[in-house]
Coordinates of C-alpha atoms in Angstrom, one line a residue:
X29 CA 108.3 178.1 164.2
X30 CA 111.5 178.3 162.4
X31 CA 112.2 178.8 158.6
X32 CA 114.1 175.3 158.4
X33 CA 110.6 173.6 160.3
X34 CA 108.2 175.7 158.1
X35 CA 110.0 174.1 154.7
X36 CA 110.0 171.0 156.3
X37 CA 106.7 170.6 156.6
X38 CA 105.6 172.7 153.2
X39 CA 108.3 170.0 151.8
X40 CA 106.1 166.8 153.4
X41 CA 102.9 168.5 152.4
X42 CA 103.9 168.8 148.8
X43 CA 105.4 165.0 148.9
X44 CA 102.2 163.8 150.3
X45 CA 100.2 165.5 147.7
X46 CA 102.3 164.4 144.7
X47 CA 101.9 161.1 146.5
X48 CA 98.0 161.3 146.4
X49 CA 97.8 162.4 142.6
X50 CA 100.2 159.6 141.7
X51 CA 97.8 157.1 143.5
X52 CA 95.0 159.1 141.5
X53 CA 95.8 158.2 138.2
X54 CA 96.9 155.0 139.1
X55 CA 93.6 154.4 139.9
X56 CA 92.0 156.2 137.2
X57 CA 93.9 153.9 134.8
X58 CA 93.0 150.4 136.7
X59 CA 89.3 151.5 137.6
X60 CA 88.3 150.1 133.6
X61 CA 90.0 146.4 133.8
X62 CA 88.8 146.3 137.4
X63 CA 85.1 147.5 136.3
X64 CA 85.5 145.3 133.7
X65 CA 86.6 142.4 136.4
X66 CA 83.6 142.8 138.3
X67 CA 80.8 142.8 135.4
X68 CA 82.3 140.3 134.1
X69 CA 82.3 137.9 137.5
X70 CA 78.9 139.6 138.8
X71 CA 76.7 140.1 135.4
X72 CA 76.2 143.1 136.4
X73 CA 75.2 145.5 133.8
X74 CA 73.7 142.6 131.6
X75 CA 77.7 141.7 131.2
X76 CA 77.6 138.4 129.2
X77 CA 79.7 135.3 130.8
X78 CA 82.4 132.8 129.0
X79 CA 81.8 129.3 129.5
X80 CA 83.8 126.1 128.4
X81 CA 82.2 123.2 126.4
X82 CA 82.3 121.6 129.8
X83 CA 80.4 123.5 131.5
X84 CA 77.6 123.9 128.5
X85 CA 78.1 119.9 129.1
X86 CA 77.2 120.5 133.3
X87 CA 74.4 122.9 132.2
X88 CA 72.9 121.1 129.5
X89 CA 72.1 117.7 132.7
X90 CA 70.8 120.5 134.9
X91 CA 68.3 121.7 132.8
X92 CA 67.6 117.9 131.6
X93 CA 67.0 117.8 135.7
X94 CA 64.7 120.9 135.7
X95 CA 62.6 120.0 132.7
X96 CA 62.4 121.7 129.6
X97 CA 61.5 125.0 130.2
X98 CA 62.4 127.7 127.6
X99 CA 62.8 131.0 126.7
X100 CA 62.4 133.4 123.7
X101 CA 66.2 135.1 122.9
X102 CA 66.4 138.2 121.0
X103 CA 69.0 139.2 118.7
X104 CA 70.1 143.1 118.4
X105 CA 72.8 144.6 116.0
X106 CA 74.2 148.3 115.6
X107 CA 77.5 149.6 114.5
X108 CA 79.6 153.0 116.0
X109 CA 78.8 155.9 113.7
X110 CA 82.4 155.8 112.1
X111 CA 82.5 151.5 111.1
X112 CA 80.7 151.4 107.1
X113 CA 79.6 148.3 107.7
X114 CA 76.0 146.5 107.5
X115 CA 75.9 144.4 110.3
X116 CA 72.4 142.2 111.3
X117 CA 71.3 139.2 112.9
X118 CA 70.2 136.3 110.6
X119 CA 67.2 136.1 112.7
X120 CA 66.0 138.1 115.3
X121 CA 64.5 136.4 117.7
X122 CA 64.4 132.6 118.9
X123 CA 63.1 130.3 121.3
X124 CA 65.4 128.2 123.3
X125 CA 65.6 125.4 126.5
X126 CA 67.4 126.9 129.1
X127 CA 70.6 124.6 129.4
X128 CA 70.7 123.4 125.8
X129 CA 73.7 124.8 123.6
X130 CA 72.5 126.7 121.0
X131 CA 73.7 128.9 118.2
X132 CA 73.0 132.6 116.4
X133 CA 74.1 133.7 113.5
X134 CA 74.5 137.0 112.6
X135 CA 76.2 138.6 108.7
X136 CA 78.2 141.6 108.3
X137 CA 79.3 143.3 105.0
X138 CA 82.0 146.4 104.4
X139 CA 80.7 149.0 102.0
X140 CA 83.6 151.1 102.1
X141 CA 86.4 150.8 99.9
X142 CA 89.3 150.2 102.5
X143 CA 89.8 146.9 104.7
X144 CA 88.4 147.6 108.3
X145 CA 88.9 146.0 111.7
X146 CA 86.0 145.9 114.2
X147 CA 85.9 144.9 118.0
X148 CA 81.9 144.3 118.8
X149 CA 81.1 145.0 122.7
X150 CA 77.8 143.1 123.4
X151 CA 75.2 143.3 126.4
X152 CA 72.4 141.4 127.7
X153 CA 68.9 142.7 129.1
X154 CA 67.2 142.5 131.3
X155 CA 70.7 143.1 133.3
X156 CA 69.5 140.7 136.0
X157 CA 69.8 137.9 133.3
X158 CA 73.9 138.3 132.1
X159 CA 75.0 136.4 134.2
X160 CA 73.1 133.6 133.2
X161 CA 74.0 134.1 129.3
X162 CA 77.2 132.1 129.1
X163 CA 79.1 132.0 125.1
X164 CA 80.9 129.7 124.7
X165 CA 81.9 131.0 120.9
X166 CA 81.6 134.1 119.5
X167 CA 83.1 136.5 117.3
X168 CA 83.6 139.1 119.8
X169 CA 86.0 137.5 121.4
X170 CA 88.5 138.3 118.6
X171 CA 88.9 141.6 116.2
X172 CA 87.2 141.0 112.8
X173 CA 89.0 142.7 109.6
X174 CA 86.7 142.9 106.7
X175 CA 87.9 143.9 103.1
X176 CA 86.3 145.9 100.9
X177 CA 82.7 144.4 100.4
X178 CA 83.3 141.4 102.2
X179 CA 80.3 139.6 103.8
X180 CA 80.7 137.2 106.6
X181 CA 78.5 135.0 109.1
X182 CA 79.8 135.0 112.4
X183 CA 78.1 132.4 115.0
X184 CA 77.5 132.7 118.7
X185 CA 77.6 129.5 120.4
X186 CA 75.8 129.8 123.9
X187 CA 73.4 128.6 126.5
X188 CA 71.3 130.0 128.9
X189 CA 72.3 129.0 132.7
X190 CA 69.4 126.8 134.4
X191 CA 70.3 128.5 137.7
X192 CA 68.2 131.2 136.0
X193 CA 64.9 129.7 137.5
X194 CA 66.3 129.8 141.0
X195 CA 66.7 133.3 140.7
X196 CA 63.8 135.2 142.3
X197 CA 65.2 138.6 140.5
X198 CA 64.8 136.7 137.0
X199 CA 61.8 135.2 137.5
X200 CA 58.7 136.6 135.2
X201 CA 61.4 137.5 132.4
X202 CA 60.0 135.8 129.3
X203 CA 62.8 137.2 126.6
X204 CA 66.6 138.2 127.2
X205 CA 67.9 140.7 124.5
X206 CA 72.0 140.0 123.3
X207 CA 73.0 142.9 121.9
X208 CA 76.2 143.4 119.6
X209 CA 77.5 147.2 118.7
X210 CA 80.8 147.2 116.2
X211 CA 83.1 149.9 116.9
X212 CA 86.4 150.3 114.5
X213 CA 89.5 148.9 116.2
X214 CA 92.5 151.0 117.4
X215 CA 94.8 150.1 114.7
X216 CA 92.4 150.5 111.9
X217 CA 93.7 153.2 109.7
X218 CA 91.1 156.0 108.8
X219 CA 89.3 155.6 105.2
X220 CA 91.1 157.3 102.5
X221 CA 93.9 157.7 104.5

């Protein structure tokens, strides 16, 4: 083998491995919105879904349909270790018909002395049973800013899916948990800063 085939190759070798590390972190950086794709068409993971007050409208004359079976909903709230805030639901727990809109409320207060922004990520158990929670409002769907000692109520307007009872993996499951976790946005600057 020559010295001008040997670089040629060592040259395509090197191009095809630059090649694979580029294609690599390409991947690396889609794999979160792609994840994030999936759980949110699937439910998987207890991902919550987003519904339109047309289709609460669609699931509310199912479940009028399929009787009035219900189901006990419980409310969970936590914030990341570095967002000062007191954050809770109103109430914790409540029985609802599946199909029928209905709303949560839960408070939050800053107890710092700076303004912060918070992002809440939220999950459902048992996981079987996200895709089956549809919101059609909710506060974490936008970032909330709080200032200094600020309280606020922030509803949750959703339904539960009536295909739930046609779901053999769902059946037996008398209470689905939402659960909220506030984390400080990006762009919120760090107290005392």
């Amino acid at each position: 083998m020559t010295s001008a085939t040997l670089d040629n190759r060592n040259s395509r070798t090197a191009l095809y491995a630059l090649l694979g590390a580029l294609f690599m972190l390409g991947m690396g950086y889609a794999a979160v919105p792609l994840y994030d794709l999936f759980c949110r068409v699937t439910g998987f993971g207890g991902t919550t879904q987003r519904a339109s007050e047309s289709d609460a409208d669609i699931a509310a004359q199912a479940a009028l349909s399929a009787g009035a079976k219900t189901i006990s909903v419980r409310f969970d709230a936590s914030t990341a270790r570095d967002v000062p805030w007191r954050f809770e639901p109103v109430q914790s727990t409540d029985t609802v018909q599946i199909g029928q809109r209905d709303m949560a409320f839960y408070t939050a207060r800053n107890n710092s002395d700076v303004p912060i922004t918070g992002t809440a990520t939220f999950n459902v158990e048992p996981e079987q049973t996200g895709k089956y929670f549809n919101k059609i409002q909710c506060f974490c769907f936008t970032e909330q800013t709080l200032q200094p000692g600020q309280e606020v109520r922030m509803p949750v307007l959703y339904y539960i899916d009536p295909a739930i009872l046609q779901d053999e993996n769902a059946k037996g499951v008398e209470q689905i948990t939402l659960s909220y976790t506030f984390h400080k946005a990006k762009d919120t600057p760090e107290a005392g800063s």
